[in-house]
Coordinates of C-alpha atoms in Angstrom, one line a residue:
Chain A
X451 CA 130.8 149.7 68.7
X452 CA 128.8 147.9 66.0
X453 CA 125.4 146.2 66.6
X454 CA 125.9 143.3 64.2
X455 CA 123.1 141.0 65.3
X456 CA 123.3 137.5 66.6
X457 CA 126.9 137.2 67.5
X458 CA 127.2 134.9 70.5
X459 CA 128.6 136.8 73.4
X460 CA 131.9 135.5 74.8
X461 CA 131.3 133.7 78.1
X462 CA 134.0 133.9 80.9
X463 CA 133.7 132.0 84.1
X464 CA 137.2 132.6 85.6
X465 CA 137.5 135.8 87.7
X466 CA 141.3 135.9 86.9
X467 CA 140.7 135.5 83.2
X468 CA 137.9 138.2 83.3
X469 CA 140.2 140.8 84.9
X470 CA 143.1 140.0 82.6
X471 CA 140.8 140.5 79.6
X472 CA 139.5 143.9 80.8
X473 CA 143.0 145.1 81.6
X474 CA 144.3 144.0 78.2
X475 CA 141.4 145.8 76.5
X476 CA 142.1 149.0 78.4
X477 CA 145.8 148.7 77.8
X478 CA 145.1 148.6 74.1
X479 CA 143.1 151.8 74.4
X480 CA 139.6 150.5 74.6
X481 CA 137.0 151.7 77.1
X482 CA 135.0 149.2 79.1
X483 CA 131.4 149.6 80.3
X484 CA 130.1 147.2 82.9
X485 CA 126.6 146.1 83.8
X486 CA 126.4 143.9 86.9
X487 CA 123.3 141.7 87.0
X488 CA 121.8 138.6 88.5
X489 CA 120.7 137.4 85.1
X490 CA 117.1 136.6 84.2
X491 CA 117.6 139.6 81.8
X492 CA 114.7 141.8 80.7
X493 CA 114.5 145.0 78.8
X494 CA 115.5 147.0 81.9
X495 CA 118.8 145.2 82.0
X496 CA 119.1 145.5 78.2
X497 CA 118.7 149.3 78.3
X498 CA 121.8 149.3 80.6
X499 CA 123.7 147.1 78.2
X500 CA 122.6 149.2 75.3
X501 CA 123.9 152.3 77.0
X502 CA 127.2 150.6 77.9
X503 CA 127.5 149.4 74.3
X504 CA 126.8 152.9 72.9
X505 CA 129.2 154.7 75.3
X506 CA 132.1 152.2 75.5
X507 CA 134.1 150.0 73.2
X508 CA 133.4 146.8 75.1
X509 CA 130.4 146.0 77.3
X510 CA 130.8 143.5 80.1
X511 CA 127.7 142.0 81.6
X512 CA 128.1 139.9 84.8
X513 CA 125.5 137.3 85.6
X514 CA 125.8 136.1 89.2
X515 CA 123.0 135.3 91.6
X516 CA 124.7 136.6 94.7
X517 CA 123.8 134.4 97.7
X518 CA 125.0 137.0 100.3
X519 CA 122.3 139.6 99.4
X520 CA 119.4 137.2 100.0
X521 CA 118.0 136.8 103.6
X522 CA 117.5 133.3 105.0
X523 CA 113.7 133.4 104.1
X524 CA 114.1 135.0 100.7
X525 CA 114.0 133.6 97.2
X526 CA 117.6 132.7 96.5
X527 CA 116.9 129.0 95.7
X528 CA 114.0 129.8 93.3
X529 CA 115.5 133.0 91.8
X530 CA 115.3 132.5 88.0
X531 CA 118.5 131.3 86.3
X532 CA 118.2 131.6 82.6
X533 CA 121.7 131.8 81.2
X534 CA 121.0 130.4 77.7
X535 CA 118.1 132.9 77.2
X536 CA 120.3 135.7 78.7
X537 CA 123.1 134.9 76.2
X538 CA 120.6 135.0 73.3
X539 CA 119.3 138.4 74.4
X540 CA 122.8 139.8 74.7
X541 CA 123.6 138.7 71.2
X542 CA 122.0 142.0 70.0
X543 CA 125.2 143.7 71.1
X544 CA 128.8 143.2 70.0
X545 CA 131.3 142.9 71.5
X546 CA 129.7 141.7 74.8
X547 CA 131.6 139.7 77.3
X548 CA 129.5 137.8 79.8
X549 CA 131.1 137.2 83.2
X550 CA 129.4 134.3 85.0
X551 CA 131.6 133.3 88.0
X552 CA 130.9 130.4 90.2
X553 CA 129.8 131.1 93.8
X554 CA 132.8 129.0 95.0
X555 CA 135.2 131.3 93.2
X556 CA 133.5 134.5 94.6
X557 CA 133.2 133.1 98.1
X558 CA 136.0 130.6 98.7
X559 CA 136.5 129.1 102.2
X560 CA 137.9 131.7 104.6
X561 CA 136.3 134.6 102.8
X562 CA 135.1 136.8 105.6
X563 CA 135.6 140.5 104.7
X564 CA 132.4 142.4 104.4
X565 CA 131.7 145.9 103.2
X566 CA 129.5 147.6 105.7
X567 CA 127.6 149.9 103.4
X568 CA 127.1 153.7 103.9
X569 CA 124.3 155.1 106.1
X570 CA 121.9 155.6 103.2
X571 CA 121.6 151.7 103.4
X572 CA 119.9 151.9 106.8
X573 CA 116.3 152.8 106.1
X574 CA 113.7 151.2 103.8
X575 CA 115.2 148.1 102.2
X576 CA 117.8 148.1 104.9
X577 CA 115.1 147.9 107.5
X578 CA 113.1 145.2 105.7
X579 CA 116.2 143.2 104.6
X580 CA 118.9 143.8 107.3
X581 CA 121.8 142.0 105.6
X582 CA 120.9 142.8 102.0
X583 CA 123.0 145.9 101.3
X584 CA 126.1 144.5 103.0
X585 CA 125.8 141.6 100.5
X586 CA 125.2 144.0 97.6
X587 CA 128.1 146.4 98.6
X588 CA 130.5 143.5 99.0
X589 CA 129.7 141.8 95.8
X590 CA 129.7 145.0 93.8
X591 CA 133.1 146.0 95.1
X592 CA 134.4 142.6 94.3
X593 CA 132.9 142.8 90.8
X594 CA 134.3 146.3 90.2
X595 CA 137.8 144.9 91.2
X596 CA 137.4 142.0 88.8
X597 CA 135.9 144.1 86.0
X598 CA 137.7 147.5 86.6
X599 CA 135.5 149.2 84.0
X600 CA 135.7 152.8 83.1
X601 CA 131.9 153.1 83.7
X602 CA 129.4 150.9 85.5
X603 CA 125.7 151.1 84.8
X604 CA 122.9 150.5 87.4
X605 CA 119.1 150.8 87.1
X606 CA 117.1 153.4 88.9
X607 CA 114.5 150.6 89.6
X608 CA 116.7 149.7 92.7
X609 CA 116.9 153.3 93.8
X610 CA 118.3 152.8 97.2
X611 CA 120.8 150.3 95.8
X612 CA 122.0 152.9 93.4
X613 CA 122.4 155.4 96.3
X614 CA 124.4 152.8 98.3
X615 CA 126.7 152.0 95.4
X616 CA 127.3 155.6 94.4
X617 CA 128.2 156.5 98.0
X618 CA 130.3 153.4 98.5
X619 CA 132.3 154.2 95.3
X620 CA 132.9 157.7 96.6
X621 CA 133.8 156.6 100.1
X622 CA 136.2 153.9 99.1
X623 CA 137.8 155.9 96.2
X624 CA 136.8 153.3 93.6
X625 CA 137.9 154.6 90.2
X626 CA 134.9 153.4 88.1
X627 CA 132.3 156.0 87.2
X628 CA 128.7 155.1 88.2
X629 CA 125.8 155.9 85.9
X630 CA 122.2 155.3 86.9
X631 CA 119.7 154.7 84.1
X632 CA 115.9 155.2 84.0
X633 CA 113.4 152.5 84.9
X634 CA 112.0 150.6 82.0
X635 CA 108.3 149.7 82.3
X636 CA 106.0 147.3 80.6
X637 CA 103.2 148.8 78.5
X638 CA 100.8 148.4 81.5
X639 CA 103.1 150.4 83.7
X640 CA 104.7 147.6 85.7
X641 CA 108.4 148.3 86.3
X642 CA 110.4 145.5 84.7
X643 CA 111.8 143.1 87.2
X644 CA 113.1 139.5 87.1
X645 CA 110.7 138.7 89.9
X646 CA 107.6 139.7 87.7
X647 CA 107.7 136.2 86.3
X648 CA 106.6 134.9 89.7
X649 CA 103.2 136.8 89.4
X650 CA 100.0 135.1 88.5
X651 CA 97.7 137.0 86.1
X652 CA 95.5 138.2 89.1
X653 CA 98.6 139.2 91.0
X654 CA 99.9 141.1 88.0
X655 CA 96.7 143.1 87.9
X656 CA 97.0 143.9 91.6
X657 CA 100.7 144.8 91.1
X658 CA 99.7 147.5 88.6
X659 CA 98.3 149.5 91.5
X660 CA 102.0 150.2 92.6
X661 CA 102.9 152.2 89.5
X662 CA 99.4 153.7 89.6
X663 CA 100.0 154.9 93.1
X664 CA 103.3 156.5 92.0
X665 CA 101.4 158.3 89.2
X666 CA 98.7 159.6 91.5
X667 CA 101.2 160.8 93.9
X668 CA 103.2 162.5 91.1
X669 CA 100.0 164.3 89.9
X670 CA 99.2 165.6 93.4
X671 CA 102.8 167.0 93.7
X672 CA 102.5 168.5 90.2
X673 CA 99.2 170.1 91.3
X674 CA 101.0 171.8 94.2
X675 CA 100.2 169.4 97.0
X676 CA 103.1 169.3 99.5
X677 CA 101.4 167.2 102.3
X678 CA 103.7 164.2 102.0
X679 CA 101.9 162.2 104.7
X680 CA 98.6 162.7 103.0
X681 CA 100.0 161.8 99.6
X682 CA 101.6 158.6 101.1
X683 CA 98.2 157.7 102.6
X684 CA 96.7 158.1 99.2
X685 CA 99.3 155.6 97.7
X686 CA 98.5 153.1 100.4
X687 CA 94.8 153.4 99.7
X688 CA 95.3 152.9 96.0
X689 CA 97.2 149.7 96.6
X690 CA 94.9 148.5 99.4
X691 CA 92.0 148.9 97.0
X692 CA 93.7 146.6 94.6
X693 CA 94.0 143.9 97.3
X694 CA 97.6 144.6 98.4
X695 CA 97.8 144.3 102.2
X696 CA 101.6 144.0 102.9
X697 CA 103.2 147.3 102.2
X698 CA 106.7 147.6 103.6
X699 CA 106.8 151.3 102.8
X700 CA 105.1 153.9 100.6
X701 CA 106.8 157.2 101.2
X702 CA 108.1 160.5 99.9
X703 CA 111.8 160.9 100.7
X704 CA 114.8 163.1 100.3
X705 CA 116.4 161.9 97.0
X706 CA 119.9 161.9 98.6
X707 CA 119.5 160.8 102.2
X708 CA 116.2 158.8 101.7
X709 CA 114.9 160.4 104.9
X710 CA 111.1 160.3 104.9
X711 CA 109.6 163.7 104.3
X712 CA 106.5 165.1 106.0
X713 CA 106.4 168.1 103.7
X714 CA 107.4 167.6 100.1
X715 CA 110.3 169.7 98.8
X716 CA 110.9 170.6 95.1
X717 CA 112.7 167.3 94.4
X718 CA 111.5 164.1 96.0
X719 CA 111.8 160.4 95.4
X720 CA 108.6 158.4 95.9
X721 CA 109.4 154.9 97.0
X722 CA 107.2 151.8 97.4
X723 CA 107.9 148.3 98.5
X724 CA 105.0 145.8 98.7
X725 CA 104.3 142.1 98.7
X726 CA 101.9 140.9 96.0
X727 CA 101.1 137.3 96.9
X728 CA 104.5 135.8 97.7
X729 CA 106.4 138.3 95.5
X730 CA 108.0 141.4 96.9
X731 CA 108.1 144.2 94.4
X732 CA 109.7 147.7 94.6
X733 CA 109.2 150.7 92.4
X734 CA 110.0 154.4 92.6
X735 CA 109.8 157.7 90.8
X736 CA 111.8 160.9 91.1
X737 CA 109.7 164.1 90.9
X738 CA 111.5 167.4 90.2
X739 CA 109.2 170.4 90.4
X740 CA 110.1 173.8 89.1
X741 CA 109.7 176.1 92.0
X742 CA 106.7 178.4 91.5
X743 CA 107.7 182.0 91.3
Chain B
X691 CA 165.7 152.5 89.4
X692 CA 168.7 154.5 90.3
X693 CA 169.7 155.5 93.8
X694 CA 171.1 158.9 93.0
X695 CA 171.3 160.5 96.5
X696 CA 169.5 163.5 97.9
X697 CA 166.9 164.1 95.2
X698 CA 163.9 165.7 97.0
X699 CA 160.9 163.3 96.6
X700 CA 157.9 164.6 94.8
X701 CA 155.1 165.5 97.3
X702 CA 151.5 165.0 96.3
X703 CA 148.5 166.0 98.5
X704 CA 145.6 165.5 96.1
X705 CA 144.1 162.0 95.9
X706 CA 142.9 162.6 92.4
X707 CA 146.3 163.8 91.2
X708 CA 148.0 160.9 92.9
X709 CA 145.8 158.3 91.2
X710 CA 146.3 160.0 87.8
X711 CA 150.1 160.0 88.2
X712 CA 150.1 156.3 89.1
X713 CA 147.9 155.4 86.2
X714 CA 149.9 157.5 83.8
X715 CA 153.1 155.8 84.9
X716 CA 151.6 152.3 84.5
X717 CA 150.2 153.3 81.1
X718 CA 153.7 154.2 80.0
X719 CA 154.9 150.7 81.0
X720 CA 156.4 151.5 84.4
X721 CA 155.7 149.3 87.5
X722 CA 154.7 150.9 90.7
X723 CA 155.5 149.8 94.3
X724 CA 153.6 151.2 97.2
X725 CA 154.5 151.6 100.9
X726 CA 151.6 152.9 103.0
X727 CA 152.8 154.5 106.3
X728 CA 151.8 156.9 109.0
X729 CA 155.1 158.7 108.7
X730 CA 157.6 159.2 111.5
X731 CA 159.8 157.0 109.3
X732 CA 162.5 154.7 110.6
X733 CA 164.7 152.1 109.1
X734 CA 161.9 149.6 109.2
X735 CA 159.8 151.7 106.8
X736 CA 162.9 152.4 104.8
X737 CA 163.6 148.7 104.3
X738 CA 160.1 148.5 102.6
X739 CA 160.8 151.6 100.5
X740 CA 164.2 150.1 99.5
X741 CA 162.5 146.9 98.5
X742 CA 159.8 148.8 96.5
X743 CA 162.6 150.8 94.8
X744 CA 164.5 147.7 93.9
X745 CA 161.6 145.8 92.5
X746 CA 159.6 148.5 90.8
X747 CA 160.2 151.5 88.6
X748 CA 158.6 154.0 90.9
X749 CA 158.1 153.8 94.6
X750 CA 155.1 155.6 96.2
X751 CA 155.1 156.2 100.0
X752 CA 152.0 157.4 101.6
X753 CA 152.2 159.3 104.8
X754 CA 148.9 159.6 106.5
X755 CA 148.1 159.4 110.3
X756 CA 144.8 157.7 109.9
X757 CA 142.4 158.9 112.6
X758 CA 140.0 156.0 112.2
X759 CA 142.4 153.3 113.4
X760 CA 143.0 155.0 116.7
X761 CA 140.7 154.3 119.7
X762 CA 139.3 157.2 121.6
X763 CA 141.9 156.8 124.4
X764 CA 144.8 156.2 122.1
X765 CA 147.7 158.4 120.9
X766 CA 146.3 160.0 117.7
X767 CA 146.9 163.5 118.9
X768 CA 150.4 163.0 120.0
X769 CA 151.4 160.5 117.3
X770 CA 154.7 161.9 115.8
X771 CA 154.3 163.9 112.6
X772 CA 157.7 164.5 111.0
X773 CA 157.1 165.2 107.3
X774 CA 160.3 167.3 106.7
X775 CA 162.5 164.6 108.3
X776 CA 160.5 161.9 106.4
X777 CA 161.1 163.7 103.1
X778 CA 164.9 163.9 103.9
X779 CA 165.1 160.2 104.6
X780 CA 163.2 159.3 101.4
X781 CA 165.6 161.3 99.3
X782 CA 167.9 158.2 99.4
X783 CA 165.6 156.8 96.8
X784 CA 164.7 158.0 93.3
X785 CA 162.1 158.3 92.0
X786 CA 159.9 158.4 95.1
X787 CA 156.5 160.0 95.2
X788 CA 155.2 160.9 98.6
X789 CA 151.4 160.9 98.9
X790 CA 150.3 162.9 102.0
X791 CA 146.6 163.4 101.7
X792 CA 144.5 165.6 104.1
X793 CA 142.1 163.9 106.5
X794 CA 139.3 166.1 105.1
X795 CA 140.0 164.6 101.6
X796 CA 140.1 161.0 102.9
X797 CA 137.1 161.4 105.1
X798 CA 134.8 164.1 103.6
X799 CA 131.4 164.7 105.3
X800 CA 129.0 161.8 104.6
X801 CA 131.8 159.2 104.3
X802 CA 130.2 156.2 106.1
X803 CA 131.3 153.0 104.3
X804 CA 133.5 150.8 106.5
X805 CA 135.4 147.6 105.5
X806 CA 134.6 145.1 108.2
X807 CA 137.9 143.2 108.2
X808 CA 138.2 139.4 107.9
X809 CA 137.9 137.1 110.9
X810 CA 141.7 137.0 111.5
X811 CA 141.2 140.6 112.8
X812 CA 139.2 139.4 115.8
X813 CA 141.7 138.1 118.4
X814 CA 144.7 139.8 119.9
X815 CA 144.9 143.4 118.6
X816 CA 141.3 143.1 117.6
X817 CA 140.4 142.3 121.2
X818 CA 142.5 145.0 122.7
X819 CA 141.6 147.6 120.1
X820 CA 138.0 146.8 118.9
X821 CA 137.7 149.4 116.1
X822 CA 141.4 149.4 115.0
X823 CA 141.3 146.9 112.1
X824 CA 138.1 148.3 110.6
X825 CA 140.0 151.6 110.4
X826 CA 143.1 149.9 109.0
X827 CA 141.2 147.8 106.4
X828 CA 139.1 150.8 105.2
X829 CA 142.1 153.2 104.8
X830 CA 144.3 150.6 103.2
X831 CA 141.5 149.7 100.7
X832 CA 141.1 153.4 99.9
X833 CA 144.8 153.9 99.6
X834 CA 145.1 150.9 97.2
X835 CA 142.3 152.4 95.1
X836 CA 144.1 155.8 95.0
X837 CA 147.5 154.2 94.5
X838 CA 146.6 151.2 92.4
X839 CA 150.2 149.8 92.6
X840 CA 151.5 146.6 91.2
X841 CA 152.9 145.6 94.6
X842 CA 152.3 147.0 98.1
X843 CA 154.8 146.4 100.9
X844 CA 153.9 145.9 104.6
X845 CA 156.1 145.2 107.6
X846 CA 156.0 141.9 109.5
X847 CA 156.3 144.0 112.7
X848 CA 152.5 144.5 112.5
X849 CA 152.0 140.7 112.0
X850 CA 148.2 140.6 112.5
X851 CA 147.7 143.7 110.3
X852 CA 149.6 142.0 107.5
X853 CA 147.3 138.9 107.9
X854 CA 144.2 141.2 107.8
X855 CA 145.4 143.1 104.7
X856 CA 146.5 139.9 102.9
X857 CA 143.1 138.3 103.5
X858 CA 141.1 141.5 102.7
X859 CA 142.9 141.8 99.4
X860 CA 142.0 138.1 98.6
X861 CA 138.4 138.5 99.8
X862 CA 137.7 141.7 97.9
X863 CA 139.7 140.7 94.7
X864 CA 142.0 143.7 95.0
X865 CA 144.5 143.4 92.1
X866 CA 147.6 144.7 94.0
X867 CA 150.1 142.0 95.1
X868 CA 151.0 142.2 98.8
X869 CA 154.5 141.5 100.1
X870 CA 155.3 141.3 103.8
X871 CA 158.9 142.2 104.7
X872 CA 161.0 141.2 107.8
X873 CA 161.1 143.2 111.0
X874 CA 164.1 145.6 111.4
X875 CA 165.6 145.8 114.9
X876 CA 167.8 148.3 116.6
X877 CA 171.2 146.9 117.7
X878 CA 169.9 146.2 121.2
X879 CA 167.1 144.0 119.7
X880 CA 164.1 146.4 120.0
X881 CA 161.9 146.2 117.0
X882 CA 161.8 149.5 115.2
X883 CA 158.6 151.5 115.8
X884 CA 157.6 155.1 115.5
X885 CA 156.3 154.8 119.0
X886 CA 159.8 153.9 120.4
X887 CA 160.5 157.7 120.6
X888 CA 158.0 157.9 123.4
X889 CA 160.2 155.7 125.6
X890 CA 162.4 157.1 128.4
X891 CA 165.9 155.5 128.8
X892 CA 164.6 153.4 131.7
X893 CA 161.5 152.3 129.7
X894 CA 163.7 151.4 126.8
X895 CA 165.7 149.1 129.0
X896 CA 162.5 147.5 130.2
X897 CA 161.2 147.2 126.6
X898 CA 164.2 145.1 125.6
X899 CA 162.7 142.3 127.6
X900 CA 160.1 141.9 124.9
X901 CA 162.5 140.9 122.1
X902 CA 164.5 138.9 124.8
X903 CA 161.3 137.0 125.6
X904 CA 160.8 136.2 121.9
X905 CA 164.4 134.9 121.7
X906 CA 164.1 132.8 124.8
X907 CA 160.8 131.3 123.5
X908 CA 162.5 130.6 120.1
X909 CA 165.4 128.8 121.8
X910 CA 163.0 126.6 123.7
X911 CA 161.1 125.7 120.5
X912 CA 164.4 125.0 118.8
X913 CA 165.4 122.8 121.7
X914 CA 162.3 120.7 121.1
X915 CA 160.0 122.1 123.7
X916 CA 156.4 122.0 122.4
X917 CA 154.6 123.1 125.6
X918 CA 153.2 126.4 124.3
X919 CA 151.5 127.4 127.6
X920 CA 154.8 126.9 129.5
X921 CA 156.8 128.8 126.9
X922 CA 154.2 131.7 127.1
X923 CA 154.5 131.7 130.9
X924 CA 158.3 132.0 130.4
X925 CA 157.9 135.1 128.2
X926 CA 155.6 136.7 130.8
X927 CA 158.1 136.0 133.5
X928 CA 160.9 137.5 131.4
X929 CA 159.0 140.7 130.9
X930 CA 157.7 140.9 134.5
X931 CA 161.2 140.6 135.7
X932 CA 162.1 143.7 133.7
X933 CA 159.2 145.6 135.3
X934 CA 156.6 145.2 132.6
X935 CA 153.2 144.6 134.3
X936 CA 150.6 145.3 131.5
X937 CA 150.9 142.5 129.0
X938 CA 147.9 142.3 126.6
X939 CA 149.1 139.0 125.2
X940 CA 152.2 136.8 125.0
X941 CA 151.3 133.7 123.0
X942 CA 152.3 131.1 120.5
X943 CA 149.8 131.1 117.7
X944 CA 148.9 129.5 114.4
X945 CA 150.7 131.7 111.8
X946 CA 147.6 131.8 109.5
X947 CA 144.6 131.9 111.8
X948 CA 146.3 133.4 114.8
X949 CA 144.5 131.0 117.1
X950 CA 146.4 130.5 120.4
X951 CA 148.2 127.2 120.5
X952 CA 148.5 125.0 123.6
X953 CA 151.0 122.7 121.8
X954 CA 153.4 124.2 119.4
X955 CA 153.4 122.9 115.8
X956 CA 156.3 123.0 113.4
X957 CA 155.6 126.6 112.3
X958 CA 154.3 129.1 114.9
X959 CA 154.2 132.8 115.3
X960 CA 155.1 134.2 118.7
X961 CA 153.2 137.4 119.4
X962 CA 153.6 139.9 122.2
X963 CA 151.8 143.2 123.0
X964 CA 152.7 145.0 126.2
X965 CA 152.6 148.4 127.7
X966 CA 155.9 150.0 128.8
X967 CA 155.0 153.1 130.8
X968 CA 152.4 154.8 128.7
X969 CA 153.6 153.2 125.4
X970 CA 152.0 150.1 123.9
X971 CA 154.6 148.0 122.0
X972 CA 154.1 144.9 119.8
X973 CA 156.6 142.5 118.5
X974 CA 156.6 139.0 117.0
X975 CA 158.7 136.2 115.6
X976 CA 157.9 133.4 113.2
X977 CA 159.6 130.1 114.0
X978 CA 159.7 127.4 111.4
X979 CA 161.2 124.2 112.7
X980 CA 162.3 121.3 110.5
X981 CA 160.3 118.4 111.7
X982 CA 162.5 115.9 113.5
X983 CA 162.8 112.6 111.7

């Protein structure tokens, strides 16, 4: 697939038309890579699109701010919607098809089936945001039915979401292959997120303590420390010192089940969710240590 | 598709192999019709297979006694399993592929995603069998992902199940078209069911009051009676007179929402579930009346 610059991506609103286009492409022998997003694209999203473009003949990017994955007190109304900017950013890649369905087409009257996500959805984000992953699982399954891609790409930034989707796809025998891509960070270390634009300069400075806490924890693990509770306390102290008071979780967990660990094993995922001002941020880091002989 | 008799159908156990076969057939331009069953095939099932065989190039019949749609006190263990007989019956059609997966392949350890079915699943069977339709919706979605057929065929005998599947397929944007086929009855009027083989001769005689109750109700509707509560009482009396005491429901309902009607409209579905001895039977009948001028 060529990267001829500044070709306006094709924009498709109709779910029916979207599926027909994907099936026609596949029938003609092309492979399709799919990147589901809520728009407000940043370099994190674009790294997924770049990978889809490199590995498949056509990249499809969906842009849909999915109402059902927001809780009643969350930021659905103010979530950034920047379709013209998104289209411009996507013009780096060619061919890219942008699927931007209307909420009324995704959730017509009478729509009442819900995918109850796998058990890995229960802790952490599932505890803080009880209906979130049912909304995510349902919309992702719908999107994978409308864009029956060969491969779909998700970001590791939403680590638990990636676990939920990977397990759901196995559990329901969805044919699409799931690939999870690394977190992209700004130069100062902050994990890219559409919600970063909510942060004031002071809040952004405070938010840097999140990725710093992950680094400190990683260093302790690499130095041989296995006391997960103490490492977790260290992460909280790091964020508290930067003025962050509302920490939903800061833990070391099993990378498959997401169960909180008291003693670190050779592969752990370090997971943080914290509120900086009004903005809830998440970040994570997988640490794989070579067992000492 | 030819009906050359007595060709042994091809038997596939592996989900992966099954999907690959269907996709290869479709890639080569063939259409695929799918009939999901729990085996113990009778002429009701075969009418679906016949329709699939007539309308599509290949008919796929799945035979899987799905554990998750049985309640803890239900007849999962004793449900009839008659694969050799089923294969013989299916040899009428050609080509037929029989998909008979193992429970361990459908529900491997860790499988925990569940499709919470649409609201039409709540009354009637949903009230009598609280986890039944989640089991049905989940396994049907899995089967439609493993056998991504052009058309899938279901029997009207399980009226509410057909409503649940039709709505789930709409809600989750499943690409397969759903066709619901008429009930097939024995000469004495009893709706064909794999569970009829549980009935003793006396029970079978009693069970005939179910279809008789449907006929009496239909005649009253055709005669202009619109008093749904009185018609329902008449159905109960008919079954009680035959010795049936345990009636889960015997109602006139809206054919889309399945809400119980007090006053019959021009199109109604009459639905009955009752226990005859140890055997729970269901039956139904849709009545469409031309509005009187």
